[in-house]
mmCIF file of C-alpha atoms in Angstrom:
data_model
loop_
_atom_site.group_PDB
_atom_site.id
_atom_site.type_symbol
_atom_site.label_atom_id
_atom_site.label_comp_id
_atom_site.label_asym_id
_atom_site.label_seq_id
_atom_site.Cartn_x
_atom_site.Cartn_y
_atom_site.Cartn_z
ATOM 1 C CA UNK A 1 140.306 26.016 83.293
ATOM 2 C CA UNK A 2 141.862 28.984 84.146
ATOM 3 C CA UNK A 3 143.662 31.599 81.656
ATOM 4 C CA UNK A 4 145.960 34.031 82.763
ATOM 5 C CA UNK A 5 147.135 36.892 80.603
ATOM 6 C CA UNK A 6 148.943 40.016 81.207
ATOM 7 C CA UNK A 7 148.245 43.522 79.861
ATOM 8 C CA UNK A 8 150.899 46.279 79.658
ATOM 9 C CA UNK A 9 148.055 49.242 79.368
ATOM 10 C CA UNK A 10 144.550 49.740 78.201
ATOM 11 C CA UNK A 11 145.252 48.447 74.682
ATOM 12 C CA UNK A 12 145.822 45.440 75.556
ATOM 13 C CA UNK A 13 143.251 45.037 78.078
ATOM 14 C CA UNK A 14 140.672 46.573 75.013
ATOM 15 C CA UNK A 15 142.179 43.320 72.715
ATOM 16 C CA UNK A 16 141.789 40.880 75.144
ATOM 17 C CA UNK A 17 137.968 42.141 75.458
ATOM 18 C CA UNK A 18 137.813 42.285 71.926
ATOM 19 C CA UNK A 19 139.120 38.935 71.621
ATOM 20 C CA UNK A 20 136.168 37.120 73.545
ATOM 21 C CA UNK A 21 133.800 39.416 72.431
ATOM 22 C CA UNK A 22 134.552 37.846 68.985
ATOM 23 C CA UNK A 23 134.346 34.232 70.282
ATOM 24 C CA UNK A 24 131.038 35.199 72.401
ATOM 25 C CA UNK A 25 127.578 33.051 71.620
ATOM 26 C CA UNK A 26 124.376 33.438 72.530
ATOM 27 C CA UNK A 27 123.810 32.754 76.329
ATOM 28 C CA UNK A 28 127.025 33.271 77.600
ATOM 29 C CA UNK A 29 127.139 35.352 80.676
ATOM 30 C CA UNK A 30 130.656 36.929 81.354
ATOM 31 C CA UNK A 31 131.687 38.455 85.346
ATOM 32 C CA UNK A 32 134.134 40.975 85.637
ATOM 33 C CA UNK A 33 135.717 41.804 89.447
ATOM 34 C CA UNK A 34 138.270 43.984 89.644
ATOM 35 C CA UNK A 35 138.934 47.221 91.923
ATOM 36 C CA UNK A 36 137.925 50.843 90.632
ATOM 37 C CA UNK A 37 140.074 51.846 88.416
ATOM 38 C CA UNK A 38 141.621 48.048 86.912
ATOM 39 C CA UNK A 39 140.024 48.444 83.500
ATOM 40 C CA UNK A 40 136.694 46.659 83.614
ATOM 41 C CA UNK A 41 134.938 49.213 81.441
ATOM 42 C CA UNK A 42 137.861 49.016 78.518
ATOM 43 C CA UNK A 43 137.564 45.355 78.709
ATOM 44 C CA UNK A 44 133.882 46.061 78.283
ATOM 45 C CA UNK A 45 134.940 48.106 75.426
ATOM 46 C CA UNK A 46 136.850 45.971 73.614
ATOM 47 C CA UNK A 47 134.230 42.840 74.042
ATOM 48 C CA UNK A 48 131.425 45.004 72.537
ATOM 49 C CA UNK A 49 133.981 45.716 69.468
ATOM 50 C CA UNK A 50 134.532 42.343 69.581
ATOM 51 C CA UNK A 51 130.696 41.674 69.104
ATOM 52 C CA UNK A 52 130.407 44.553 66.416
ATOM 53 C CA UNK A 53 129.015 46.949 68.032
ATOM 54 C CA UNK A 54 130.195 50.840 67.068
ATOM 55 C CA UNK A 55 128.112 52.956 69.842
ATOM 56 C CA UNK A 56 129.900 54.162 72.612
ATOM 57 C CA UNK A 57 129.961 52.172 75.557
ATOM 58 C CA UNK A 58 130.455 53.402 78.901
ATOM 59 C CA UNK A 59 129.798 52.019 82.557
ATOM 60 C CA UNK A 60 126.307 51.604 83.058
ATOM 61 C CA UNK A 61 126.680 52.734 86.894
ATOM 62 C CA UNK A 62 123.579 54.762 87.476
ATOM 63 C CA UNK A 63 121.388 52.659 84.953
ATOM 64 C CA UNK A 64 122.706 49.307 86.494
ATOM 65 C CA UNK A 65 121.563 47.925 82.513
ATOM 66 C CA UNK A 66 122.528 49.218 79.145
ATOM 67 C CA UNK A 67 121.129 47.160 76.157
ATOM 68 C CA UNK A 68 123.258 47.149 72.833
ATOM 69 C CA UNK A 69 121.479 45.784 70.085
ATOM 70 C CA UNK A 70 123.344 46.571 67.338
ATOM 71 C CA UNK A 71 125.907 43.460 67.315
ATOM 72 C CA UNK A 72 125.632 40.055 65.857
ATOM 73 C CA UNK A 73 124.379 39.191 69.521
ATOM 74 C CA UNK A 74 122.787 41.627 71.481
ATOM 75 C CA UNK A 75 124.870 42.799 74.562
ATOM 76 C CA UNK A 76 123.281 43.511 78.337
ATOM 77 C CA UNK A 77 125.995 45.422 80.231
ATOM 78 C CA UNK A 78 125.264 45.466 83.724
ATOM 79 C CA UNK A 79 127.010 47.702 86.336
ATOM 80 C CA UNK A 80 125.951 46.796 89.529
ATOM 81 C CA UNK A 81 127.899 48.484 91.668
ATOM 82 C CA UNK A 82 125.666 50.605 93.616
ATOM 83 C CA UNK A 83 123.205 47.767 93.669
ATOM 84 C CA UNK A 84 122.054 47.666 97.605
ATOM 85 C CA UNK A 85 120.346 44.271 97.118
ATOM 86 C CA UNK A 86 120.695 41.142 94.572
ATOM 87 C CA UNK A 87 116.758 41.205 94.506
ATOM 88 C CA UNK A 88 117.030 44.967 92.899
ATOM 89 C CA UNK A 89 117.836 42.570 90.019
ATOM 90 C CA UNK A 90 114.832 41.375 89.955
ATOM 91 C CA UNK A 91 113.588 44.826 89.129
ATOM 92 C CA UNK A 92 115.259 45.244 86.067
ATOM 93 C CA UNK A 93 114.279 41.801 84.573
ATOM 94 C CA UNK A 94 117.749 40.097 84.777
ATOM 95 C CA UNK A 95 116.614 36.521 83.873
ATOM 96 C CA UNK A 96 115.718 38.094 80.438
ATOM 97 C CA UNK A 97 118.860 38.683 79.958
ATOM 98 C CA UNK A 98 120.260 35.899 81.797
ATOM 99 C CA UNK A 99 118.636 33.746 79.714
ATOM 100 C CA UNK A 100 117.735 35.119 76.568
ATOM 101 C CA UNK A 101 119.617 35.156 73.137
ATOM 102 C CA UNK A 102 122.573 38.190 73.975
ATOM 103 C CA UNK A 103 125.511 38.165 75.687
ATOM 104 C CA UNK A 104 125.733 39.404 79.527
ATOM 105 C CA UNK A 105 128.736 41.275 80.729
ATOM 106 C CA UNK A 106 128.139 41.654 84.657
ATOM 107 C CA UNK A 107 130.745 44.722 86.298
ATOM 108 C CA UNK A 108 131.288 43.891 89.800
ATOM 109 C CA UNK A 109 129.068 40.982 89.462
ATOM 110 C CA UNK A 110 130.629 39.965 93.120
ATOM 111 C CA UNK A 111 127.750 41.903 94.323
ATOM 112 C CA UNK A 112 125.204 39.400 93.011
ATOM 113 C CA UNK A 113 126.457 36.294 93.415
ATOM 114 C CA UNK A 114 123.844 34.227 94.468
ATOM 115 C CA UNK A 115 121.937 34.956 91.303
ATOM 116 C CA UNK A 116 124.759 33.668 88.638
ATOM 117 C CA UNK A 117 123.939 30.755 87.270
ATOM 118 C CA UNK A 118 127.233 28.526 87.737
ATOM 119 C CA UNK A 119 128.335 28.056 84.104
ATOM 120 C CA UNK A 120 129.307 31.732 83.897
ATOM 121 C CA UNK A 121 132.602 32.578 82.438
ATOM 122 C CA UNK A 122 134.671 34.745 85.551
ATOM 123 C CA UNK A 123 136.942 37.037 84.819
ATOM 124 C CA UNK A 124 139.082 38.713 87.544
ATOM 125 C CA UNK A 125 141.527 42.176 86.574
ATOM 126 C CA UNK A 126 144.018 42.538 89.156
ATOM 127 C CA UNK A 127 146.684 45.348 88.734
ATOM 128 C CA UNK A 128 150.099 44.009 90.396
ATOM 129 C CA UNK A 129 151.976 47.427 90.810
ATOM 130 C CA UNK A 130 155.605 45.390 91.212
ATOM 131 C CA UNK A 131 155.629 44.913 87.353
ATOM 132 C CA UNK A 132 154.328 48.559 86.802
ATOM 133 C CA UNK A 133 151.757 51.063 87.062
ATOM 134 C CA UNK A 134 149.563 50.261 83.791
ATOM 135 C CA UNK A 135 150.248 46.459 83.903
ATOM 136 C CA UNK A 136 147.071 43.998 84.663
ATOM 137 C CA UNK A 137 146.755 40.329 84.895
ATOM 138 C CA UNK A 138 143.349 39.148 83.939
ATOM 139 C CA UNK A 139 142.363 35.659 84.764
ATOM 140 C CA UNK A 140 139.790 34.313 82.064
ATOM 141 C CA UNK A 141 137.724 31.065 84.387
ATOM 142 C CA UNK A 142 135.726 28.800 82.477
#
């Protein structure tokens, strides 16, 4: 099942985050693709709201992992960007995330494909410049 839904700016791409990140359970692991620049990290924002957490959250970029613990569920927020490798993963102890008792948020988690598990919930921020310069469509695939 795919959902589509349309933002008009970063608010409403920081509800829509928050909006899962309220529904979130333990386990889930969440992808987000999207060029530079399409609003993966306010999306990322607005889930950890979503999930009660209050401490900043930026992109992870040069960490590839920041832990949030603060939450009902705990929140691992890779960035994975300048990952050169999927097995650099393997360095940072992804499958305790993976498959531990937080929530995973993955940023370009194209880059690692072939170490998602397949039950992972994909979700793809295009900008479409025809409807305007702000304006996103986010596809939600469960």
């Amino acid at each position: 099942m795919i959902e589509i839904l349309e933002s008009h700016g970063a608010a409403d791409t920081f509800a829509y985050g928050k909006a899962l990140g309220e529904k979130a359970a333990p386990g889930e692991i969440y992808t987000l693709v999207g060029d530079l620049g399409v609003g993966k990290t306010v999306f990322t924002q607005g889930f950890a709201e979503g999930l009660g957490i209050t401490e900043a959250v930026n992109s992870p970029t040069f960490t590839i992992l920041q832990s949030y613990e603060e939450g009902r569920l705990p929140l691992y927020h890779f960035d994975v960007y300048r990952i050169g490798d999927a097995s650099e993963m393997d360095e940072i102890g992804y499958e305790d995330c993976f498959y531990g008792d937080g929530v995973c948020l993955i940023e370009w988690a194209d880059l690692v494909a072939e170490i998602l598990p397949e039950n992972c919930i994909r979700i793809t921020i295009e900008k479409d410049f025809a409807k305007g310069f702000d304006f996103r469509r986010i596809a939600v695939e469960r």
